[in-house]
Short mmCIF file of C-alpha atoms in Angstrom, two decimals:
data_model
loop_
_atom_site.label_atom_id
_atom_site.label_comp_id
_atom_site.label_asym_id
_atom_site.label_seq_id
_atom_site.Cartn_x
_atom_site.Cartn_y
_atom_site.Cartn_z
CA UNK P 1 95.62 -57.32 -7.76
CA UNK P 2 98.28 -59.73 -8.96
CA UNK P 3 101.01 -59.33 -11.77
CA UNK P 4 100.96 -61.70 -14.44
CA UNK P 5 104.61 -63.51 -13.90
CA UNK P 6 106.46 -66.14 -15.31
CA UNK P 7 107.09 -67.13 -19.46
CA UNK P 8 103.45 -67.98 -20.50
CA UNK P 9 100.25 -66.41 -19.69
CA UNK P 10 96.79 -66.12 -21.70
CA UNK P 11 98.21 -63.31 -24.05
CA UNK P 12 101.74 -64.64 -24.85
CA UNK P 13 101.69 -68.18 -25.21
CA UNK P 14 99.04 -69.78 -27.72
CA UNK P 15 101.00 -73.13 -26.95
CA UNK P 16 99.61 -76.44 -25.23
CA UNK P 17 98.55 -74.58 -21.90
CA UNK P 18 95.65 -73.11 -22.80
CA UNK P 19 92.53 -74.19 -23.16
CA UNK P 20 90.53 -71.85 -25.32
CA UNK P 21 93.45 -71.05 -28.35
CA UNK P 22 93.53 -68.17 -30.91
CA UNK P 23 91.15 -65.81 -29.22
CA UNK P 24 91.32 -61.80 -30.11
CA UNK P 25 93.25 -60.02 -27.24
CA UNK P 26 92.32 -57.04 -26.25
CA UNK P 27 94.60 -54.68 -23.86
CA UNK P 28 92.39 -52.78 -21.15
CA UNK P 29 94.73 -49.35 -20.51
CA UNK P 30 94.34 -47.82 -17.27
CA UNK P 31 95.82 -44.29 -16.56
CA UNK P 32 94.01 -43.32 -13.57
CA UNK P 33 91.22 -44.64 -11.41
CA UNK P 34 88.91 -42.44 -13.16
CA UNK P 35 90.42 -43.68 -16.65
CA UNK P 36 89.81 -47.21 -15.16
CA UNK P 37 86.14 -46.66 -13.83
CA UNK P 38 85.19 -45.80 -17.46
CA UNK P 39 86.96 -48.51 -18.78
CA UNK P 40 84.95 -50.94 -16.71
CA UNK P 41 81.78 -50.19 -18.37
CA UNK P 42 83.18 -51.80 -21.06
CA UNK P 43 83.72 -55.17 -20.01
CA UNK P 44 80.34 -56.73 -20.02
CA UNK P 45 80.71 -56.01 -23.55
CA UNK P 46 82.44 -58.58 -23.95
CA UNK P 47 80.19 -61.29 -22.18
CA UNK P 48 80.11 -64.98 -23.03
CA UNK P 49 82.20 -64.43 -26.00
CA UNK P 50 84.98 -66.95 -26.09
CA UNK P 51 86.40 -65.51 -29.32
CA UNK P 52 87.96 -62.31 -26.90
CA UNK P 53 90.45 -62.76 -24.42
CA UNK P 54 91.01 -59.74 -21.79
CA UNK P 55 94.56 -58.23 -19.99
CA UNK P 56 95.13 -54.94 -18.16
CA UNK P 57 97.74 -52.94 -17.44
CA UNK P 58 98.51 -49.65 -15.58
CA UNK P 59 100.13 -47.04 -18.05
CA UNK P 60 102.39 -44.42 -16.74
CA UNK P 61 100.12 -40.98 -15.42
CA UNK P 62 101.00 -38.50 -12.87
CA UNK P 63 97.61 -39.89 -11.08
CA UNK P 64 98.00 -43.91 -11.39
CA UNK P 65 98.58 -44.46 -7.96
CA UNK P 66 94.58 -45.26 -8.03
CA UNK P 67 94.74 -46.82 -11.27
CA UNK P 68 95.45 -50.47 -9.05
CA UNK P 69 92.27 -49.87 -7.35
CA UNK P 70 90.08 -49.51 -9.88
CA UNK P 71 91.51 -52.98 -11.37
CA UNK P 72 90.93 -54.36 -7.54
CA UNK P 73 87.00 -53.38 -8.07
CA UNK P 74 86.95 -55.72 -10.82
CA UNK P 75 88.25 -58.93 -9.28
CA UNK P 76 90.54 -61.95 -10.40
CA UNK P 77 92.13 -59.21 -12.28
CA UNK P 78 95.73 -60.28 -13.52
CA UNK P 79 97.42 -57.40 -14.27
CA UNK P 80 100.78 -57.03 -16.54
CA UNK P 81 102.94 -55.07 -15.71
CA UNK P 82 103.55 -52.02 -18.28
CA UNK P 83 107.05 -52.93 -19.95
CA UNK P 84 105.71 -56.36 -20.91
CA UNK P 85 102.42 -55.04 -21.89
CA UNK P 86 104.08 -52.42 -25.01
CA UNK P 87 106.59 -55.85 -25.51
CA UNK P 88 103.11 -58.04 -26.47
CA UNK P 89 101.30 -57.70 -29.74
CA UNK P 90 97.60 -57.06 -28.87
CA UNK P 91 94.25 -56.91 -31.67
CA UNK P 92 92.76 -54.03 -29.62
CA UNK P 93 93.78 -51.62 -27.00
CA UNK P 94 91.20 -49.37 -25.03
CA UNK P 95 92.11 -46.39 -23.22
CA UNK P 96 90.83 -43.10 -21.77
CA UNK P 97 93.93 -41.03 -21.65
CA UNK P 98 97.10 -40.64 -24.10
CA UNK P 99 100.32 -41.03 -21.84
CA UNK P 100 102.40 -44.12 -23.36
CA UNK P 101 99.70 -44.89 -26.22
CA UNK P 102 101.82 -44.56 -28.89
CA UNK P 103 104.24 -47.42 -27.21
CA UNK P 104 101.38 -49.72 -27.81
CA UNK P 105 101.10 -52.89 -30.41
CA UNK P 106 97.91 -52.62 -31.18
CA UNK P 107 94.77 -50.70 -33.04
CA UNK P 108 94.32 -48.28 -29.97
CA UNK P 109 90.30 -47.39 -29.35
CA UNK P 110 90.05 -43.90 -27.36
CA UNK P 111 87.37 -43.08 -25.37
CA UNK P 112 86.46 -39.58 -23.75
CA UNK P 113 86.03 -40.06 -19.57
CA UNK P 114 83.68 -37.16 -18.20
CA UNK P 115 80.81 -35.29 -18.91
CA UNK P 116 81.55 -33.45 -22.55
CA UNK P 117 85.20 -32.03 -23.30
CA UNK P 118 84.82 -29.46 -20.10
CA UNK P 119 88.77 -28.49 -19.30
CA UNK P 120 91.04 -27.09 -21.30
CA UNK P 121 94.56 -27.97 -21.70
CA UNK P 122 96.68 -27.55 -18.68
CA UNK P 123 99.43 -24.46 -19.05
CA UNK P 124 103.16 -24.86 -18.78
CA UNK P 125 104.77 -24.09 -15.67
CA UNK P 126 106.35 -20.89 -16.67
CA UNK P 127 105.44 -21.06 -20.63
CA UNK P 128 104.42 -18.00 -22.57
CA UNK P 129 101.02 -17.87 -23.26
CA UNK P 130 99.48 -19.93 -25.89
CA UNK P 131 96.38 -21.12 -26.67
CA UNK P 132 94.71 -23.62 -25.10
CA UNK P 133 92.72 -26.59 -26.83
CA UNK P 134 89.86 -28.05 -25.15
CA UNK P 135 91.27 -31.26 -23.05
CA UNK P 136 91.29 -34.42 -25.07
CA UNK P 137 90.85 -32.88 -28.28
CA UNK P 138 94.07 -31.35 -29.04
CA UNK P 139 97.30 -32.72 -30.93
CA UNK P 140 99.12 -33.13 -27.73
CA UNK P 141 96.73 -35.62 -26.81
CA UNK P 142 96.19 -37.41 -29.80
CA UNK P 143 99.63 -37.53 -32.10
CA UNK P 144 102.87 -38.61 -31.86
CA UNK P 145 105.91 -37.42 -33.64
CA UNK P 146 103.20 -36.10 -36.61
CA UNK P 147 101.04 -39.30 -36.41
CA UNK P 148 97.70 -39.94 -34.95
CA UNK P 149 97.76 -42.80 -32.27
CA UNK P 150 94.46 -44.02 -32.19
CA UNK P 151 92.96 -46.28 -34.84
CA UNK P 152 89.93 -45.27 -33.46
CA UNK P 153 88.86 -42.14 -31.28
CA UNK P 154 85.49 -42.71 -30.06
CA UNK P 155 83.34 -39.28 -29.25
CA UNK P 156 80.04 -38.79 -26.65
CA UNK P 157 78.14 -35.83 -28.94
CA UNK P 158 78.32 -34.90 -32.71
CA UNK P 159 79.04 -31.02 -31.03
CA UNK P 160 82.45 -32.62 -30.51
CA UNK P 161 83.29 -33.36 -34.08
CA UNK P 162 83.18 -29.18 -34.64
CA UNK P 163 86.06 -29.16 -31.81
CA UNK P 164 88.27 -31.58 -33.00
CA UNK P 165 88.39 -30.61 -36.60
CA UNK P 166 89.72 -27.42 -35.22
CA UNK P 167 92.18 -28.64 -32.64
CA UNK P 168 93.13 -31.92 -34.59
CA UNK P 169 91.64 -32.19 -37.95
CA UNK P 170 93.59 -34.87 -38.77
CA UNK P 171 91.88 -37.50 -36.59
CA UNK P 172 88.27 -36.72 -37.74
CA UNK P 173 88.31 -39.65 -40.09
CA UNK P 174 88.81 -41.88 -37.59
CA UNK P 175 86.43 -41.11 -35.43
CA UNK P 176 82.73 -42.03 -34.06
CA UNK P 177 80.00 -40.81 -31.97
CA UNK P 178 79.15 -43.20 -29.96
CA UNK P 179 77.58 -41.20 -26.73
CA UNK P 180 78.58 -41.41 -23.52
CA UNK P 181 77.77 -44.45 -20.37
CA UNK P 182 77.40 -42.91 -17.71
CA UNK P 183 74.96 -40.48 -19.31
CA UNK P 184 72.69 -43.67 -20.02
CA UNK P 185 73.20 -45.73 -16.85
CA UNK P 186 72.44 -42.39 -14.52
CA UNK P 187 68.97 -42.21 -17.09
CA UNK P 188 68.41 -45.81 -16.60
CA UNK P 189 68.66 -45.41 -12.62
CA UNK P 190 66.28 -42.67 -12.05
CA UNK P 191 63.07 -44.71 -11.75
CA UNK P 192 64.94 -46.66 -8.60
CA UNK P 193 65.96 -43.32 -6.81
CA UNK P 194 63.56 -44.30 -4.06
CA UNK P 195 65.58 -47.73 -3.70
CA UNK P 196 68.83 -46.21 -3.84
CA UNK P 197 67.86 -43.32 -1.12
CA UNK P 198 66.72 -46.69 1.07
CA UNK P 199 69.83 -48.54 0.49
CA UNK P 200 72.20 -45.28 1.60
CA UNK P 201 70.26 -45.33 4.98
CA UNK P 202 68.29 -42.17 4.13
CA UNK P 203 65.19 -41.32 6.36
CA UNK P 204 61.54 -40.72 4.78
CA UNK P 205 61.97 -36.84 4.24
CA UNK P 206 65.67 -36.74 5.10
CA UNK P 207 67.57 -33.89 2.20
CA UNK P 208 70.47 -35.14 1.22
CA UNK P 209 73.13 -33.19 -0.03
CA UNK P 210 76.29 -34.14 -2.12
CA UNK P 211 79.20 -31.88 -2.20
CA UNK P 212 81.05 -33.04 -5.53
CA UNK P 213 84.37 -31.46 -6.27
CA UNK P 214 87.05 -32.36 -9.36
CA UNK P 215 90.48 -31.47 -8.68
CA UNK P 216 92.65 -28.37 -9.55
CA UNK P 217 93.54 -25.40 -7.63
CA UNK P 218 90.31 -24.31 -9.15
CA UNK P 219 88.29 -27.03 -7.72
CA UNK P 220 85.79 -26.81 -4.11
CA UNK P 221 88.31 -29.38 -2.48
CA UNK P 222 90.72 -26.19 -2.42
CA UNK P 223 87.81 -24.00 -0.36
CA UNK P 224 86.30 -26.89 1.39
CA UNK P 225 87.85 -25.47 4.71
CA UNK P 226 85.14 -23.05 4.34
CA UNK P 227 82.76 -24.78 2.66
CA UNK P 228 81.56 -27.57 4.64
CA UNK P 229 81.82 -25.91 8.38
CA UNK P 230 78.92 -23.60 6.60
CA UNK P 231 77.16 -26.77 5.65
CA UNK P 232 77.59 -28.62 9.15
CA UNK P 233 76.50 -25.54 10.85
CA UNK P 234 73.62 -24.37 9.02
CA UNK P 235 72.12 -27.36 8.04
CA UNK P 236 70.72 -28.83 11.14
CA UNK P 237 70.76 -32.98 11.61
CA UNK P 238 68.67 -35.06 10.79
CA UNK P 239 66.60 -32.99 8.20
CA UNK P 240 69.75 -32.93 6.37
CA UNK P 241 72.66 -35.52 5.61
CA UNK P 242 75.77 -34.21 4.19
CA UNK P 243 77.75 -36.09 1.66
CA UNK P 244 81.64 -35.84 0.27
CA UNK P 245 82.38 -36.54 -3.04
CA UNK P 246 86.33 -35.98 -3.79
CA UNK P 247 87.85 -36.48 -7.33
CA UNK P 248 90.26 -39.38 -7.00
CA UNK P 249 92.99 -37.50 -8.41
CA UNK P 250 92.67 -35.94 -5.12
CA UNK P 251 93.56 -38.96 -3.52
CA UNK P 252 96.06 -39.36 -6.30
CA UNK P 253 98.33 -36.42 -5.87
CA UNK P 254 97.93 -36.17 -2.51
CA UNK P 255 97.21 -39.64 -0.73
CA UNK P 256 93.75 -41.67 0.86
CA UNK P 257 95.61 -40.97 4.07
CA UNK P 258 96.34 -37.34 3.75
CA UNK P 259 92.84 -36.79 2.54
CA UNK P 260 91.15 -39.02 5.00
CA UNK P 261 92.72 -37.01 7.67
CA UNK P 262 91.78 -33.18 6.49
CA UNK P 263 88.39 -34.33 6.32
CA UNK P 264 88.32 -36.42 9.81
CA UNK P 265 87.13 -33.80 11.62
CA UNK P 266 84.00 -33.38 9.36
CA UNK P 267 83.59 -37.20 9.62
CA UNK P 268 83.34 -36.93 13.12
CA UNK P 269 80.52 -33.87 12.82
CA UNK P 270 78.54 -36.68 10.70
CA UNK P 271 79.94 -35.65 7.32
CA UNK P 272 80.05 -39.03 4.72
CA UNK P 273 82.90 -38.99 3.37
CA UNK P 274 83.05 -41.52 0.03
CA UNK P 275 85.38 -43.83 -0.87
CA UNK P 276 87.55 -42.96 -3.90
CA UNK P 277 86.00 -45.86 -5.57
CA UNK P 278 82.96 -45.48 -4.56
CA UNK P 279 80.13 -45.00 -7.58
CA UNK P 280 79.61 -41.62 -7.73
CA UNK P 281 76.47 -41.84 -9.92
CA UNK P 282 74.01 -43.54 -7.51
CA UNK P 283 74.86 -40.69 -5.24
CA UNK P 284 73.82 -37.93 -7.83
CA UNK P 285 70.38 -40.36 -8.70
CA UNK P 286 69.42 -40.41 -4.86
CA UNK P 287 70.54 -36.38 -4.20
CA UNK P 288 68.13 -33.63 -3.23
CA UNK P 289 70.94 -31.19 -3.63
CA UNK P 290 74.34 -30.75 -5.40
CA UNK P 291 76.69 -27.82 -4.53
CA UNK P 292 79.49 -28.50 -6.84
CA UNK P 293 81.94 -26.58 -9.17
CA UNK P 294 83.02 -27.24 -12.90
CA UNK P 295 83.49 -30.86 -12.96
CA UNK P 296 81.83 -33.75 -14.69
CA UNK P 297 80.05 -34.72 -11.86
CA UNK P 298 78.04 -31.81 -11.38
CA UNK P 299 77.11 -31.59 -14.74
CA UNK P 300 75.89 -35.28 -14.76
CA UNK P 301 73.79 -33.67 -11.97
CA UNK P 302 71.64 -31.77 -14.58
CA UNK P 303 70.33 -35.35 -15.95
CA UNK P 304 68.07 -35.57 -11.99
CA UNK P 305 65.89 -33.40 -10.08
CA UNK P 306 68.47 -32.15 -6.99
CA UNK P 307 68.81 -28.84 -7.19
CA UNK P 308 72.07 -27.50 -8.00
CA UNK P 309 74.52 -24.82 -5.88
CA UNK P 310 78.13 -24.04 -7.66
CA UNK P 311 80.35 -23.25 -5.11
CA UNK P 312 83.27 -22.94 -7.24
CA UNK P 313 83.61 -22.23 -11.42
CA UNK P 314 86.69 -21.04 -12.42
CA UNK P 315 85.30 -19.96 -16.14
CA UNK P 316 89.16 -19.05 -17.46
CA UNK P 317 90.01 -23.22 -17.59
CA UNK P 318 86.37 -24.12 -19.29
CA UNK P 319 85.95 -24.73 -22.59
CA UNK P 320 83.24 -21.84 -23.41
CA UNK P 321 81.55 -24.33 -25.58
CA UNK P 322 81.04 -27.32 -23.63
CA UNK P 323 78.05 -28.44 -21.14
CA UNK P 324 79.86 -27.06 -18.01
CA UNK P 325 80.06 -23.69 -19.36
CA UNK P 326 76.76 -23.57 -19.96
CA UNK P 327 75.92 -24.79 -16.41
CA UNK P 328 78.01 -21.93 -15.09
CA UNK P 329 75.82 -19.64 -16.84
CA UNK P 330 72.38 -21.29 -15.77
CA UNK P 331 73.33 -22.57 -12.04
CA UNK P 332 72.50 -20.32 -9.49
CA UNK P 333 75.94 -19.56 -7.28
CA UNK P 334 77.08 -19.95 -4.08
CA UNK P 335 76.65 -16.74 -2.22
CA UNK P 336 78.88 -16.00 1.14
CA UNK P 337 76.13 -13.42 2.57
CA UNK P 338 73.18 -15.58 3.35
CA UNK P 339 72.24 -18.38 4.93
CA UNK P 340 72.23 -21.84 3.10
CA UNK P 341 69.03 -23.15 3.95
CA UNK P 342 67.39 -20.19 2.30
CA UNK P 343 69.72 -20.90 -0.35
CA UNK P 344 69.04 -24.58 -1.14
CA UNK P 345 65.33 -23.60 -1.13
CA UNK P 346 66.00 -20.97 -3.39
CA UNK P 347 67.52 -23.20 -6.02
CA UNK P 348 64.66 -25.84 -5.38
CA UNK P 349 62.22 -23.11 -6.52
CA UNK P 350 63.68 -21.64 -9.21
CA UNK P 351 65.01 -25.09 -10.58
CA UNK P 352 65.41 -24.50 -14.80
CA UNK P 353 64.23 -27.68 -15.84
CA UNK P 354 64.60 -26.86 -19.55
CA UNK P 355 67.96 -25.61 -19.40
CA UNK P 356 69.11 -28.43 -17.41
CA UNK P 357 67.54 -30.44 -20.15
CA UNK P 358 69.55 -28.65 -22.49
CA UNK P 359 72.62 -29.28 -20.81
CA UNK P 360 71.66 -32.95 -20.35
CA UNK P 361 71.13 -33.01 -24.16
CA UNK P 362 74.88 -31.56 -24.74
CA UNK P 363 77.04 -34.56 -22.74
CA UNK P 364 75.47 -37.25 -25.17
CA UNK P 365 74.12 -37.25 -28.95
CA UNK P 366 72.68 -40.56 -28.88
CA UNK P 367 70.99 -41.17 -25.61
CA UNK P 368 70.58 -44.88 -24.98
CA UNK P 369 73.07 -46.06 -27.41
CA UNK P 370 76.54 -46.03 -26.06
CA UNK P 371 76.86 -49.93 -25.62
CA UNK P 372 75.15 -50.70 -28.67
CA UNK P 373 77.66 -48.20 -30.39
CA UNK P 374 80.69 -48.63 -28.93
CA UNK P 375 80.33 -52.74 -29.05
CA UNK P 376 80.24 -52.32 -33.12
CA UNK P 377 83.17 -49.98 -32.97
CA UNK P 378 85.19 -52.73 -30.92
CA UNK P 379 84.26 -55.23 -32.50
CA UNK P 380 84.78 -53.72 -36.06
CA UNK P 381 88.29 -53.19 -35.02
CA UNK P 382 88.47 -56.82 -33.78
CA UNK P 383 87.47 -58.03 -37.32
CA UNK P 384 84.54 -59.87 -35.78
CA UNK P 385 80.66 -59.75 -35.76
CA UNK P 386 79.08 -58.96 -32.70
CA UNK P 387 77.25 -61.30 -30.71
CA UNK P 388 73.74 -61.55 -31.47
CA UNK P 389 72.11 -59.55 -28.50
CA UNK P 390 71.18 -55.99 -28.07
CA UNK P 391 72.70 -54.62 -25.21
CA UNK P 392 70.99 -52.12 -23.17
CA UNK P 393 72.18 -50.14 -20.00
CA UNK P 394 70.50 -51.27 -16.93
CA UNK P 395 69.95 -49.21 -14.03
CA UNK P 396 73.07 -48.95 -11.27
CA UNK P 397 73.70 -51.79 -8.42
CA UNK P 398 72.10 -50.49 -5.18
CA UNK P 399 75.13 -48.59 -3.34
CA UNK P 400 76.27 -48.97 0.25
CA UNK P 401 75.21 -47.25 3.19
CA UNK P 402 76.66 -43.99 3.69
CA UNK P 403 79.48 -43.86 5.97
CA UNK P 404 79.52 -41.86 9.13
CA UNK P 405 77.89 -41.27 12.34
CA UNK P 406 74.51 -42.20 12.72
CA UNK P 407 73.21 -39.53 14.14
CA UNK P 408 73.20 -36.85 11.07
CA UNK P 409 71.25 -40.05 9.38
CA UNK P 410 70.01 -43.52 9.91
CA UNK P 411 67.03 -45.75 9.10
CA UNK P 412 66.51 -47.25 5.57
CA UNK P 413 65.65 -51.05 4.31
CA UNK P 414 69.37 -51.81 4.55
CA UNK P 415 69.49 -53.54 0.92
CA UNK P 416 72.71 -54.92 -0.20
CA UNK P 417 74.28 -54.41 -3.37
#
């Protein structure tokens, strides 16, 4: 990733040096590296159009520190640094979190970045109890000094509206549902989960299971020191392969290095351990099992087949009304007296296909139509038509193999991304 340095550069200077003059520029905002992985999807949006010009910049968040990387992912990024980026007058910003926003020149476009509205807000060190609105939804997050910040606040599900004109009433004119990405690439995938089990390097018959975890003291990463010596031990190699998944706000607060090494020791026992930037959603398409806890990831889980374990749900930070709550009431929990196998099999068997369907139903209102939607709502800010193509989500680039020692699980067609 390189800064963008010197006087002129595509989004100050419309003078002699460029080439294509008096395009629309539009400000990517990245927060975090989860912030930035949603913000990706929204770049082939703008294909082929040489009416749109494209800059990024980091914004200030306690978690940025992985905010370069997901830039990185993207490649030939130039990247301006923050203080020049609220200096330059922009015809469209896009972001997934609220730090900084209102420092912004431009109509800012806000997008939601998990599965449904699942956290609520965080509480004060020390502060007297109050209320909590549901994360994303609240004032704090969406006004400034009495104003809203967003031009545009763009919503997953029509259940969302019902939150937000109780937290912040104020910004339900400006928003729309426009459904959620991930929701229809993971949909779009699961007709190639035999591919994608192939291209991780997963024997015929080989279970694999994903440990996903979000962040927070009330996350599995804080109980993983029990956790996965359970799953090493009772899950016998090669019928099973064990997979990490670890928020990268993990890696954020606490550093790849730090992380890497609590979880070297599994590594060694044949434990995967995935990337930060690694996509998350291939992993869930090609799972047999998730044992998870009250993050998005897990709930995107409900849209497959693998049977799902919680291991962790701390109910007293979920919004009651979202789709995590009501996985916490339909998954079947992680219990410390007996053994896992029987476990697993247990969840296999009693596997609630129509609530999971349910849930499914709650992270998006309008399967199939997030590009579609959210291209008009960019574009309408942008003051131009969109280009004359229908986009559609297409299934998920084949991943990589799964890291770790090949003994706990090898084989597979070795397909490249």
């Amino acid at each position: 990733m390189k800064q963008w340095e010197g006087p002129s550069g595509p989004v100050r200077d419309s003078g002699q040096w460029l080439t294509l003059a008096g395009c629309k520029k539009v400000l990517f905002v990245v927060h975090t590296e989860v912030y930035g992985q949603r913000l990706r999807e929204l770049l082939p949006l703008f294909d082929s159009d040489l009416r749109v010009q494209v800059a990024f910049t980091v914004a200030p968040h306690a978690f940025n520190s992985g905010a370069a990387r997901s830039l990185d992912e993207v490649g030939g990024t130039a990247v301006l640094p923050w203080r020049e980026a609220v200096e330059t007058e922009f015809d469209l910003a896009l972001a997934a979190g609220s730090q900084g926003m209102e420092q912004v020149r431009a109509p800012v476009v806000r997008l939601p970045h998990g599965a449904g509205h699942i956290k609520l807000s965080r509480v004060p060190e020390g502060g007297a109890p109050q209320r909590r609105s549901v994360g994303g939804l609240g004032r704090e997050y969406l006004t400034w000094d009495g104003r809203v910040v967003p031009a545009a606040l763009a919503l997953a599900h029509r259940a969302d509206l019902d939150v937000l004109a109780r937290d912040c009433p104020e910004a339900v004119p400006i928003t729309t549902v426009v459904g959620d990405g991930s929701f229809d690439r993971i949909r779009a995938s699961l007709p190639h989960r035999d591919r994608y089990r192939a291209a991780l390097g997963l024997r015929p018959g080989q279970k694999l299971v994903l440990v996903t975890t979000t962040w927070g003291r009330g996350s599995s990463f804080s109980r993983l020191d029990a956790l996965l010596p359970r799953l090493v031990a009772e899950l016998p190699a090669p019928e099973y392969r064990i997979a990490v998944l670890v928020h990268p706000n993990v890696h954020a607060g606490h550093g790849d290095w730090q992380v890497g090494s609590w979880l070297a020791g599994f590594r060694r026992r044949g434990v995967a351990v995935l990337g930060a930037g690694a996509d998350w959603r291939t992993h869930l398409v090609a799972a047999d099992y998730i044992v998870g806890d009250h993050g998005s990831t897990t709930v995107y889980g409900t849209l497959t087949r693998a049977a799902i374990l919680l291991a962790r749900f701390p109910s007293g930070d979920v919004n009651p009304a979202s789709p995590g709550a009501e996985l916490g009431r339909v998954a079947p929990a992680l219990s410390p007296g007996h053994p896992l196998p029987q476990q697993l099999a247990y969840a296999a068997r009693t596997y609630p296909a129509d609530a999971y369907a349910r849930i499914a139903g709650l992270i998006s209102s309008e399967p199939g139509s997030f590009d579609l939607r959210m291209r008009a709502l960019m574009y309408r800010v942008l003051g131009l038509g969109a280009p004359a193509y229908d986009p559609s989500p297409g299934p998920l680039p084949l991943p990589a193999r799964l890291p770790g020692h090949p003994g706990r699980g090898s084989g597979g067609l070795g397909l490249s991304a």
